[in-house]
CSV table of C-alpha atoms in Angstrom, one decimal:
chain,number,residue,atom,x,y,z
A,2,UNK,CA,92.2,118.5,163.9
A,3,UNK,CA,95.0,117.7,162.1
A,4,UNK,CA,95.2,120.6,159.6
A,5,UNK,CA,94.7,123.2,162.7
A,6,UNK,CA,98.4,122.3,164.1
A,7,UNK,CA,100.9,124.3,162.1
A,8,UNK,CA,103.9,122.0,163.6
A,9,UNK,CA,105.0,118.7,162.6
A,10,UNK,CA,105.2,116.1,165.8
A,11,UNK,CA,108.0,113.7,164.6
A,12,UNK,CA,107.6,110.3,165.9
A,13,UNK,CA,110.3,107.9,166.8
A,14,UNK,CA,110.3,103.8,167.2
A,15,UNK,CA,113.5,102.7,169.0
A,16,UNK,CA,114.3,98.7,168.6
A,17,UNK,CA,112.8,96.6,171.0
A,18,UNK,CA,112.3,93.0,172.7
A,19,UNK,CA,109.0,91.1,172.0
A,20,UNK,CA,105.2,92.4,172.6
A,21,UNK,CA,103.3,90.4,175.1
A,22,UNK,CA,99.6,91.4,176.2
A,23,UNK,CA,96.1,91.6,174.6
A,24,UNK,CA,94.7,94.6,173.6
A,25,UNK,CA,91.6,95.7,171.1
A,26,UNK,CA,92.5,98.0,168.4
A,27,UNK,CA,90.3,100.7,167.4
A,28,UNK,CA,86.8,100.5,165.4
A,29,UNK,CA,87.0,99.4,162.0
A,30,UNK,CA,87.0,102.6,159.5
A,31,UNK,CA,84.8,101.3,156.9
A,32,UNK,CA,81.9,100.2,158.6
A,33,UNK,CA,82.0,103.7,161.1
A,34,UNK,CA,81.4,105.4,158.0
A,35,UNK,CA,78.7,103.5,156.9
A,36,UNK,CA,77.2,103.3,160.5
A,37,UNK,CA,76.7,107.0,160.6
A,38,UNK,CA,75.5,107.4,157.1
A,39,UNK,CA,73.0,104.9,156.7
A,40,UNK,CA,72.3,106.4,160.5
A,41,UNK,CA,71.2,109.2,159.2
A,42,UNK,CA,69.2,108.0,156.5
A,43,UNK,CA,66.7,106.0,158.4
A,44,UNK,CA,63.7,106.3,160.0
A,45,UNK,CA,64.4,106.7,164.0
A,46,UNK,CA,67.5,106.6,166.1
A,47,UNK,CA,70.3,104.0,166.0
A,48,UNK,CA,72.9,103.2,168.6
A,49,UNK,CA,76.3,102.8,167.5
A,50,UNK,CA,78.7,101.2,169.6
A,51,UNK,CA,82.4,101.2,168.9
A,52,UNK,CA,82.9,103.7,166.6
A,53,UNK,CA,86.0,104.8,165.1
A,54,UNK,CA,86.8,108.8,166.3
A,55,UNK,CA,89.4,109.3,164.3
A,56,UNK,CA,89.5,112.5,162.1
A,57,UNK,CA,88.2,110.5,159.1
A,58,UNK,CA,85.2,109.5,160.7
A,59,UNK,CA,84.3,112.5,162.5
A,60,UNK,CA,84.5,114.4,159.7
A,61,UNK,CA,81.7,112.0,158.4
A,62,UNK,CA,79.6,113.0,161.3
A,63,UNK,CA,80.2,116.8,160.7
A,64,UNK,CA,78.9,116.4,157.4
A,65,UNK,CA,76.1,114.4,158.5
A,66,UNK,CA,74.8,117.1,160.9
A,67,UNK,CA,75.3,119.7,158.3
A,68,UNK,CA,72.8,118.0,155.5
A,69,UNK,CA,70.2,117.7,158.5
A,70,UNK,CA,70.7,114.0,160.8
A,71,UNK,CA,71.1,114.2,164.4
A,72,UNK,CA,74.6,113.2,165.4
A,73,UNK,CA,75.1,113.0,169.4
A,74,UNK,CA,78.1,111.7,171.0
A,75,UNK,CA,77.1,110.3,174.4
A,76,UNK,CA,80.3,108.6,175.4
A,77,UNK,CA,83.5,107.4,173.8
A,78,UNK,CA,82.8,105.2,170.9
A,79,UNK,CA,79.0,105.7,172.1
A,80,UNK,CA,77.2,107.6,169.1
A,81,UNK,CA,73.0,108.1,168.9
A,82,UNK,CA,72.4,109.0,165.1
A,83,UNK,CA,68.8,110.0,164.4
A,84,UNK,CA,67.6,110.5,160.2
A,85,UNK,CA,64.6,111.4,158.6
A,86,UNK,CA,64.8,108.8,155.9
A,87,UNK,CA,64.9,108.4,152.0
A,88,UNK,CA,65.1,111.6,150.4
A,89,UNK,CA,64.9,113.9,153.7
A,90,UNK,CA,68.5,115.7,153.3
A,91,UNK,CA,68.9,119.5,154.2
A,92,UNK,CA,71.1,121.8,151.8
A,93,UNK,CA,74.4,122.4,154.0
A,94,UNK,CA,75.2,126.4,154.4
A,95,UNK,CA,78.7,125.9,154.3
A,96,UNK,CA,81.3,123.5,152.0
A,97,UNK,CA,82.1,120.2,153.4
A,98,UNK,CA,85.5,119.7,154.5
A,99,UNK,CA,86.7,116.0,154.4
A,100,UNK,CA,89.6,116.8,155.3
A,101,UNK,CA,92.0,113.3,154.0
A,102,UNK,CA,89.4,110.8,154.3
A,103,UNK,CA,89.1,109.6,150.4
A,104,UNK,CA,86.8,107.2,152.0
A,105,UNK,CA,84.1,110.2,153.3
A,106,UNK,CA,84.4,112.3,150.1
A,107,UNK,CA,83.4,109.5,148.0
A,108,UNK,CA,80.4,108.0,149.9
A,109,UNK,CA,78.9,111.4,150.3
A,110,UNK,CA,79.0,112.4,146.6
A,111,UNK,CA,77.0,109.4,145.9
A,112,UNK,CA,74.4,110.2,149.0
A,113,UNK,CA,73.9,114.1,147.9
A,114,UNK,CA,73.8,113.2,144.1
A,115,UNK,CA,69.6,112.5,144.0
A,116,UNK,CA,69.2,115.7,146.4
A,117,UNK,CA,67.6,119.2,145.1
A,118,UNK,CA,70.7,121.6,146.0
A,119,UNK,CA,74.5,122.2,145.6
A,120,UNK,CA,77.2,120.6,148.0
A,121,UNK,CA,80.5,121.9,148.2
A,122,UNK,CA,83.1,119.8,148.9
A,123,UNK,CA,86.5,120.6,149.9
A,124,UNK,CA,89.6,119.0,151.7
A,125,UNK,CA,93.5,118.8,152.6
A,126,UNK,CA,96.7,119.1,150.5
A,127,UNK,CA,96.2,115.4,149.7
A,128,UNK,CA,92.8,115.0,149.5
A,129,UNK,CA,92.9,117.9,146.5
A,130,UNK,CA,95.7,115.3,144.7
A,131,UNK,CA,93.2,112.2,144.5
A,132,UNK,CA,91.4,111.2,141.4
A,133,UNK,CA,87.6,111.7,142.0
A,134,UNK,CA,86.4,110.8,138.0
A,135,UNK,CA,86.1,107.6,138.9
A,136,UNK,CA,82.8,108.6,141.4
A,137,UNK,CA,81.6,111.4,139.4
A,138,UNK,CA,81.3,109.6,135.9
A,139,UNK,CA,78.7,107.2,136.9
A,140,UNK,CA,77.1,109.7,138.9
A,141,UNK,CA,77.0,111.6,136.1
A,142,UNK,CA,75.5,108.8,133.8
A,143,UNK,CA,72.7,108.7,136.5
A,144,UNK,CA,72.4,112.4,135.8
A,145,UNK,CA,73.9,114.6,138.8
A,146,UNK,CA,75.6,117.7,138.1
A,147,UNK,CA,79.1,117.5,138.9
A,148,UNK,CA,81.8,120.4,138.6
A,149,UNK,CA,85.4,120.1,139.7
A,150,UNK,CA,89.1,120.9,138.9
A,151,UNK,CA,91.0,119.4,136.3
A,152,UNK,CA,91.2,115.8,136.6
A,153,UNK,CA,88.1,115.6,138.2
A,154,UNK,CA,89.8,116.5,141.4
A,155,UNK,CA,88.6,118.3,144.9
A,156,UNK,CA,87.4,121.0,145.5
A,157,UNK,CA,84.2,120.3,143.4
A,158,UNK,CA,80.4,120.8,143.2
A,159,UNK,CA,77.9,118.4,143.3
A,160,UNK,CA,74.4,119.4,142.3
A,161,UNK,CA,71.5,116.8,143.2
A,162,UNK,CA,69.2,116.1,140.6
A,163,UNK,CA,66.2,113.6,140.0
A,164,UNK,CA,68.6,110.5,139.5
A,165,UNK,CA,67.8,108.0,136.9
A,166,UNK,CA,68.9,104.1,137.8
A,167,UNK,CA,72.3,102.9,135.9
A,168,UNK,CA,73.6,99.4,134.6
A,169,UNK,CA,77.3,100.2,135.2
A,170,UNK,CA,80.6,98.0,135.0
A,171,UNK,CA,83.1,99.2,137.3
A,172,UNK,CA,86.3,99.4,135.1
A,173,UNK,CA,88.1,98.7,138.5
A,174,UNK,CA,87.5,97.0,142.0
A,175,UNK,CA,86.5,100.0,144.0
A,176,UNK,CA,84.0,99.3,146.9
A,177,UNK,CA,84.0,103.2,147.6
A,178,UNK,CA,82.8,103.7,143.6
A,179,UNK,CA,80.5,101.0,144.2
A,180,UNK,CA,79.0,102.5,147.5
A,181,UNK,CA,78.4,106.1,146.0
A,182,UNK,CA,76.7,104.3,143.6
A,183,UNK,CA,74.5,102.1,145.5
A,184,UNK,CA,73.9,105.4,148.0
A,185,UNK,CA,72.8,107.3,144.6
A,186,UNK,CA,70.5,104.5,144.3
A,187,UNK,CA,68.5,105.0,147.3
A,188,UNK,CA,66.8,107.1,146.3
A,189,UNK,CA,66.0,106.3,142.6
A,190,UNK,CA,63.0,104.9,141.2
A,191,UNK,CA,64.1,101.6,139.3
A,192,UNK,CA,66.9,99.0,139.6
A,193,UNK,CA,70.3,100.0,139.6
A,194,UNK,CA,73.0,97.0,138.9
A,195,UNK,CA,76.4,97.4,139.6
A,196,UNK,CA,79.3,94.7,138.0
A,197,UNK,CA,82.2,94.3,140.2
A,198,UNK,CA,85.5,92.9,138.2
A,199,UNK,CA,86.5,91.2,141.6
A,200,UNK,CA,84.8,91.3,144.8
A,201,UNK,CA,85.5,94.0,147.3
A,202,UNK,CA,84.6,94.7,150.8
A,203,UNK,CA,81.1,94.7,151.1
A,204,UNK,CA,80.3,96.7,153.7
A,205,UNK,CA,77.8,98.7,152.1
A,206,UNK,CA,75.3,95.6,151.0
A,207,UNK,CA,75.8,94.2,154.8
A,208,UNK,CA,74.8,97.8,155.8
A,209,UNK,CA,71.7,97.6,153.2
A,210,UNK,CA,70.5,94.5,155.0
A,211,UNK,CA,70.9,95.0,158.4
A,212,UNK,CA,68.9,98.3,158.2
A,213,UNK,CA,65.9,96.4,156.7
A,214,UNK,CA,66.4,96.6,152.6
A,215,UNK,CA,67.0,94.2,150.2
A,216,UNK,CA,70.5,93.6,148.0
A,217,UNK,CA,70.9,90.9,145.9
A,218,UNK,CA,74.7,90.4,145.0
A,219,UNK,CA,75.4,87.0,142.2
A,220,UNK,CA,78.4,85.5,141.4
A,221,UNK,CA,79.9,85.6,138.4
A,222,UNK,CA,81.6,83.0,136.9
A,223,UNK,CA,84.6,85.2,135.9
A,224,UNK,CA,85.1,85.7,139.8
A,225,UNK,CA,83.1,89.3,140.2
A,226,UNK,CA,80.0,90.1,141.6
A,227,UNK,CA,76.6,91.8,140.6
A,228,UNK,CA,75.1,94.0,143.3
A,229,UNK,CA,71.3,95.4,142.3
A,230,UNK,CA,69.3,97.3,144.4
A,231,UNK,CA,65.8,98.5,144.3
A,232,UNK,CA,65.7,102.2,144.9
A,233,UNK,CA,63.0,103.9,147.2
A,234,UNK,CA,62.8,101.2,150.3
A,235,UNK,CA,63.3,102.3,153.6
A,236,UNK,CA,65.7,101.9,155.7
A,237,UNK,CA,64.8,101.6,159.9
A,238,UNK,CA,67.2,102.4,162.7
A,239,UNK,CA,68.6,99.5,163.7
A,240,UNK,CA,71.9,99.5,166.5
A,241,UNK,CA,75.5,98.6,165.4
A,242,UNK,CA,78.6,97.6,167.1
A,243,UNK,CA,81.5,98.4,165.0
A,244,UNK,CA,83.9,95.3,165.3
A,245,UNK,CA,87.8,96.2,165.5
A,246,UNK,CA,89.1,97.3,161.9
A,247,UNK,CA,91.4,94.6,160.4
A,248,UNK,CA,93.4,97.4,158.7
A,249,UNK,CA,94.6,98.5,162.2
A,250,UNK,CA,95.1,95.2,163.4
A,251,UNK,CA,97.2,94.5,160.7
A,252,UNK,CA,100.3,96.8,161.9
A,253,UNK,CA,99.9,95.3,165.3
A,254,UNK,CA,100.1,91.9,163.6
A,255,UNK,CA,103.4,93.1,161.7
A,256,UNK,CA,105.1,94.5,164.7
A,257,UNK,CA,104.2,90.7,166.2
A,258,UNK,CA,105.5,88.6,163.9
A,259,UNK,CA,108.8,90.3,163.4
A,260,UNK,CA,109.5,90.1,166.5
A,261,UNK,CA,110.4,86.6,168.2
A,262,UNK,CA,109.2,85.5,171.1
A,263,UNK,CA,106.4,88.2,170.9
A,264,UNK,CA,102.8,86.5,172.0
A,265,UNK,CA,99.9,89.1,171.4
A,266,UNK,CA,96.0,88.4,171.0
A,267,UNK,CA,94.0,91.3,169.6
A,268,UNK,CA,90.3,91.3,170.1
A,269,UNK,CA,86.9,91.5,168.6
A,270,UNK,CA,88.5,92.0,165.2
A,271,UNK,CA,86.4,92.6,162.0
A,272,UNK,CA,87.1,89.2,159.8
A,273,UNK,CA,85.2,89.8,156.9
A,274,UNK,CA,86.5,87.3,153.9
A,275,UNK,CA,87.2,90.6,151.9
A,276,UNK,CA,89.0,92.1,154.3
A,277,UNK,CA,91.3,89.4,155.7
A,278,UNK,CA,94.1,88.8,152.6
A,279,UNK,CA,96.7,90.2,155.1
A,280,UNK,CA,96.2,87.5,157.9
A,281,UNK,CA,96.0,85.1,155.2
A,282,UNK,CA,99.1,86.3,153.5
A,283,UNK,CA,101.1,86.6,156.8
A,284,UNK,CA,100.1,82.9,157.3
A,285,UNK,CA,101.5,81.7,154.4
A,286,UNK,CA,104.6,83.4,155.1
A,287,UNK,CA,104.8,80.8,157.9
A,288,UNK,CA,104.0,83.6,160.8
A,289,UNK,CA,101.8,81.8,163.6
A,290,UNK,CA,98.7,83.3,163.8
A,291,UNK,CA,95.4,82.0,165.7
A,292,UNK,CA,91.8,83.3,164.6
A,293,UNK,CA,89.6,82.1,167.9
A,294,UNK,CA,86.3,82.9,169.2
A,295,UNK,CA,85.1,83.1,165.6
A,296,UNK,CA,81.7,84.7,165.5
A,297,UNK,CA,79.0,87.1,163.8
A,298,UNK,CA,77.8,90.6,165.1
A,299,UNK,CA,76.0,92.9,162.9
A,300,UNK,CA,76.4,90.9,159.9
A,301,UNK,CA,80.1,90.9,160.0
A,302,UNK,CA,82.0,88.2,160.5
A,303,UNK,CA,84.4,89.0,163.7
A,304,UNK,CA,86.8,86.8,166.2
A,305,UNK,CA,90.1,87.4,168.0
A,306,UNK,CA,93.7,86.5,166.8
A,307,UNK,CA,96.8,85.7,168.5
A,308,UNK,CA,100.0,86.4,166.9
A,309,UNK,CA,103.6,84.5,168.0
A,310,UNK,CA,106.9,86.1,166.6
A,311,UNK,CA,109.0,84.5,164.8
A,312,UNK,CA,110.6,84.1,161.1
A,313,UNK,CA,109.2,84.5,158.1
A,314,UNK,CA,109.8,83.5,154.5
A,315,UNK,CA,109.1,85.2,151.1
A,316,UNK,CA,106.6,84.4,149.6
A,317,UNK,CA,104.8,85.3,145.9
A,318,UNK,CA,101.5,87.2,146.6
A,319,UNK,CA,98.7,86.3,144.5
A,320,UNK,CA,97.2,89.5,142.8
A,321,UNK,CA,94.0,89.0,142.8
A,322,UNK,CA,94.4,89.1,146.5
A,323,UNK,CA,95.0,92.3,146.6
A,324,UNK,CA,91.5,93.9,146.8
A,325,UNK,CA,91.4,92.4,150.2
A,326,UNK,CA,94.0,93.9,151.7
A,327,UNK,CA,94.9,97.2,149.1
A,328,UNK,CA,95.3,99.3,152.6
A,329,UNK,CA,97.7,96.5,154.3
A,330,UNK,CA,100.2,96.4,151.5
A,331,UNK,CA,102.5,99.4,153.5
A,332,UNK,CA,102.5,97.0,156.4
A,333,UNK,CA,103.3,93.9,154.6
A,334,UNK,CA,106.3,95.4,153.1
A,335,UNK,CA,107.4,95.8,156.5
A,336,UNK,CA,107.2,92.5,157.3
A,337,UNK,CA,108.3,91.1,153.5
A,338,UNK,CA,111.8,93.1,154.7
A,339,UNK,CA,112.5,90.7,157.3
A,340,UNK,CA,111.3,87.6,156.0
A,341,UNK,CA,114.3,85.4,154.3
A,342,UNK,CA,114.1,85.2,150.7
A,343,UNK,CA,112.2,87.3,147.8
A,344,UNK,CA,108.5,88.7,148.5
A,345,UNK,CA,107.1,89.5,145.0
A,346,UNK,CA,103.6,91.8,145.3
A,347,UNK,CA,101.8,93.1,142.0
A,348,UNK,CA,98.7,94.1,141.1
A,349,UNK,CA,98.7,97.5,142.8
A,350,UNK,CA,98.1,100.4,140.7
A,351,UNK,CA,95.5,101.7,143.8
A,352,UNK,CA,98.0,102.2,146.3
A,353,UNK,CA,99.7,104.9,143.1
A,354,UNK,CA,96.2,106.8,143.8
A,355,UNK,CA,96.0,106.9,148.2
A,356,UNK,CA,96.2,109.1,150.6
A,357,UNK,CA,100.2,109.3,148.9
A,358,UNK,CA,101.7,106.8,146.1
A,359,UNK,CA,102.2,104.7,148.5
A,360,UNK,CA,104.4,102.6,146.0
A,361,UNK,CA,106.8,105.4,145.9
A,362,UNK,CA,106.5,106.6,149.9
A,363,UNK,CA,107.4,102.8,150.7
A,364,UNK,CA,110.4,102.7,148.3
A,365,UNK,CA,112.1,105.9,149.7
A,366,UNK,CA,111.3,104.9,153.3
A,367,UNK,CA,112.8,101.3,152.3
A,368,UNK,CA,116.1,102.5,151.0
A,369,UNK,CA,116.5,105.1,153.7
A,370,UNK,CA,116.4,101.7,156.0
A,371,UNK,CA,118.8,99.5,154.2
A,372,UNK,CA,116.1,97.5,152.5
A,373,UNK,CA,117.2,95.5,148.8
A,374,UNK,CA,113.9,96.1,146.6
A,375,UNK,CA,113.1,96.7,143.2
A,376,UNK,CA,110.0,99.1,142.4
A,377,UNK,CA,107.4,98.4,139.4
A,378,UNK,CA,104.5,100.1,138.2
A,379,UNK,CA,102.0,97.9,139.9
A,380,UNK,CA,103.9,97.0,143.5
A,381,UNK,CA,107.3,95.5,145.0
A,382,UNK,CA,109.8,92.9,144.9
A,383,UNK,CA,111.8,92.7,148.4
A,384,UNK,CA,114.9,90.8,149.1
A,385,UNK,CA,114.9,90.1,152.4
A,386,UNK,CA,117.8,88.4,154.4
A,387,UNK,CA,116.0,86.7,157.3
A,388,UNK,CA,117.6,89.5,159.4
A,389,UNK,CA,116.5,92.5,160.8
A,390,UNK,CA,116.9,95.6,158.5
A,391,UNK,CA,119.5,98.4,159.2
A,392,UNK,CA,116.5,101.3,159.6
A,393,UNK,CA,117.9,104.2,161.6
A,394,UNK,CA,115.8,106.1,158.5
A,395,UNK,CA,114.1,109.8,158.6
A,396,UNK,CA,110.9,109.4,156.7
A,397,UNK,CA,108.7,111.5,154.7
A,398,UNK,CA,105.1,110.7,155.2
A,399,UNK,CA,103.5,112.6,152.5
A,400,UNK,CA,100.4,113.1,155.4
A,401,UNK,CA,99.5,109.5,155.2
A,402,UNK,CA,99.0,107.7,158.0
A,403,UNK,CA,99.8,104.2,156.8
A,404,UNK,CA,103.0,104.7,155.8
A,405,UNK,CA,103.7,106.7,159.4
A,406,UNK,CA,102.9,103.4,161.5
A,407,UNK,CA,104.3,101.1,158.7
A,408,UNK,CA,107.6,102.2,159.2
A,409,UNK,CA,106.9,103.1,163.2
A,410,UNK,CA,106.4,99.3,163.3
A,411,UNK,CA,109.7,98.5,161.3
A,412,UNK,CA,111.6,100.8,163.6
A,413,UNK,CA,110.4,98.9,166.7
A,414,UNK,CA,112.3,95.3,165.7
A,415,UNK,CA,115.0,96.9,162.8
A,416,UNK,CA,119.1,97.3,164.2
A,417,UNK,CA,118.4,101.5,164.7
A,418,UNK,CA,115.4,103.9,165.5
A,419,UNK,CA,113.4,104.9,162.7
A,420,UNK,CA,111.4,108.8,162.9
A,421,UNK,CA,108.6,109.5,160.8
A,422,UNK,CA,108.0,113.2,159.7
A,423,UNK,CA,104.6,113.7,161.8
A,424,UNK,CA,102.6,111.4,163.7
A,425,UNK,CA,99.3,113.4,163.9
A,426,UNK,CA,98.6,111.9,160.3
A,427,UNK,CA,97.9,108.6,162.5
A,428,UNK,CA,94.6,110.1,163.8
A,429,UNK,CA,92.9,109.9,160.8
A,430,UNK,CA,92.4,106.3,161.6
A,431,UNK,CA,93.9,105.0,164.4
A,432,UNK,CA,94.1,107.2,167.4
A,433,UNK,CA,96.5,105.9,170.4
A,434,UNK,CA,98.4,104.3,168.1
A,435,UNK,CA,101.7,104.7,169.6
A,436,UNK,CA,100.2,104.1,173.2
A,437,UNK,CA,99.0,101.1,172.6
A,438,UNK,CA,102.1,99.5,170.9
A,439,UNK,CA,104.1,101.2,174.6
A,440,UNK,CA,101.5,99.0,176.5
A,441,UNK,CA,102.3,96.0,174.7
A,442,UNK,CA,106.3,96.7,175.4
A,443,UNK,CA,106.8,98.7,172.4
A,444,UNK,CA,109.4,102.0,172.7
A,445,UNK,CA,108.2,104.8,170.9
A,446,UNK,CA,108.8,108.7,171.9
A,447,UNK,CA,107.5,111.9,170.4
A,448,UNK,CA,110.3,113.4,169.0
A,449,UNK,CA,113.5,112.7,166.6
A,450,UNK,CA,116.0,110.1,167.6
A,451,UNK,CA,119.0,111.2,169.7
């Protein structure tokens, strides 16, 4: 895994003439998660078909297996998971790593929370920088144990108690806050209600529901949500196939639509409605983008979309977009540098907290490759010149693997090569990464630029 290699594999994207083909991108992230979890929680053996096996999600699966599921891999993508139900976790002898997946740590505090014993949880460099307070207090409030470094951040303690149910507002949109809770809830007696400020990815409640429980989620007439959930049903195996994730389809999008004469169709994508603000947002830039084959599978909306290059124009983002596309917002900046005109984007104090401040990590990348921006607390404005940008950049990743194929996708259509620092941070979520974009005619090499 990625914290085993002692090197750093620099990765470079050389300019290059349109991407033609069709290609699928790998599973979505989210919902491989929440496959294996919900997996291991109930009664008999699911299929999962399509899964993500990147380093985020196997290090799901690892975890899994230690607190007592049966996770086989029988093929690529091909996963059996086989639980024991509500309630039926196993103490884990030794600390969880979670390596950089924000997404794992998270879910899994809320799962062990109602559980008799101690988990230790652990991770990388940049996990150990994220906030985790924002999981632990309602936890808390439903009365687990939690002990962690200041700032309530890794590594840190969790010790399961008998949980009580909670009536909690979530001060922010946070699906993964919302999820530990929910998973918290499983397992306790009573109604527990969560109040979402603005919807977010409901992954989670789809997950609920297609393994046999009941959610009921209202809308509120401020524009939020109310998710309650009785605790103690049961939840039966039922197979999943994990639909592409939009988040990686979205850099493939990108690296279409700054391109002219590019034509690219990517398959069986995820299109959930909270999950598609980037397509949306890249349409009303004026990029021409085709959703056919619309259809459901598991729940989940999904379909495929073509992408022609061409130009694009700046446009003002509407905020309260931005929970539907928090993770795309590296990518977009990318393509907001090439559009003509100003791109304004607010309403993005998460992306501070990531993997990286990704605020910051996108505005040295930017200026390194010629781009006219100006940097606020809560997102960007770019100036773009309906040209392609001067690149030819060196860029510091800060291990996060959305602002390495952000600026791998800029370097493909900018005037010079642009390296990123290390491209095994791409793993995490979106292994083959640079192979795919060389099938689609895409130049990228291992290795700094000559």
């Amino acid at each position: 895994m990625t914290s085993q290699i002692s090197l750093p594999v620099p990765v470079t994207a050389h300019p290059t003439g349109p991407l033609t083909g069709s290609i699928t991108v790998p599973g979505d992230k989210s919902i491989s998660h929440r496959a294996l979890i919900f997996g291991g929680l109930a009664t008999g053996t699911t299929v999962i078909s399509g899964l993500l096996e990147g380093e985020d999600v196997l290090r799901t699966a690892a975890a899994l297996r230690q607190l007592g599921a049966q996770v086989v891999k029988n093929s690529v993508g091909d996963w059996h998971v086989t639980g024991n139900g509500i309630g039926a976790l196993r103490e884990p002898e030794e600390v969880l790593d979670m390596g950089n997946s924000g997404t794992a740590a998270r879910l899994l505090m809320g799962l062990v929370a109602g559980s008799p014993f101690t988990t230790m949880f652990r991770g990388d460099a940049s996990l150990h920088k994220r906030p985790m307070g924002r999981v632990a207090r309602p936890l808390e409030e439903m009365g687990a144990l939690i002990t962690s470094r200041s700032g309530g951040r890794f590594p840190l303690a969790v010790t399961g108690r008998t949980l009580m149910p909670i009536d909690y507002e979530l001060p922010v949109a946070s699906a993964q806050v919302k999820s530990a809770i929910l998973l918290a809830a499983l397992d306790t007696p009573g109604l527990t209600r969560v109040t979402e400020p603005k919807p977010t990815r409901d992954h989670t409640e789809n997950m609920l529901r297609h393994f046999g429980a009941e959610v009921t989620v209202t809308d509120l007439d401020t524009g939020g949500r109310v998710i309650e959930y009785q605790g103690q049903q049961e939840l039966t195996a039922a197979d999943i196939v994990v639909p592409g994730d939009p988040s990686s389809a979205a850099f493939i999008a990108v690296a279409a639509a700054i391109q002219p004469g590019s034509d690219v169709t990517i398959t069986n994508v995820g299109l959930n409605p909270l999950r598609d603000g980037l397509f949306i947002t890249l349409q009303e830039m004026g990029a021409n983008i085709e959703i056919m084959n619309p259809r459901e599978q598991g729940g989940e909306k999904v379909g495929d979309i073509r992408i022609k290059g061409g130009s694009l124009q700046g446009i003002e983002v509407p905020p309260e977009r931005a929970p539907t596309m928090i993770d795309e917002f590296p990518v977009l900046f990318v393509a907001a540098s090439f559009a003509t005109g100003t791109t304004v984007m607010r309403g993005l104090h998460e992306l501070r907290v990531k993997e990286s401040d990704r605020i910051a990590a996108m505005a040295a990348g930017l200026k390194a490759c010629g781009v006219s921006f100006e940097e606020l607390e809560d997102g960007l404005i770019i100036e773009g010149s309906g040209r392609a940008p001067k690149g030819g950049g060196h860029i510091e990743t800060h291990l996060d693997h959305r602002i390495a194929m952000s600026f791998l996708v800029m370097g493909l259509a900018a005037q010079e090569p642009v390296t990123v620092d290390d491209g095994r941070v791409m793993e995490t979520s979106f292994p083959g990464f640079v192979d795919l974009l060389t099938s689609l005619g895409g130049n990228m090499t291992r290795g700094t630029a000559a």
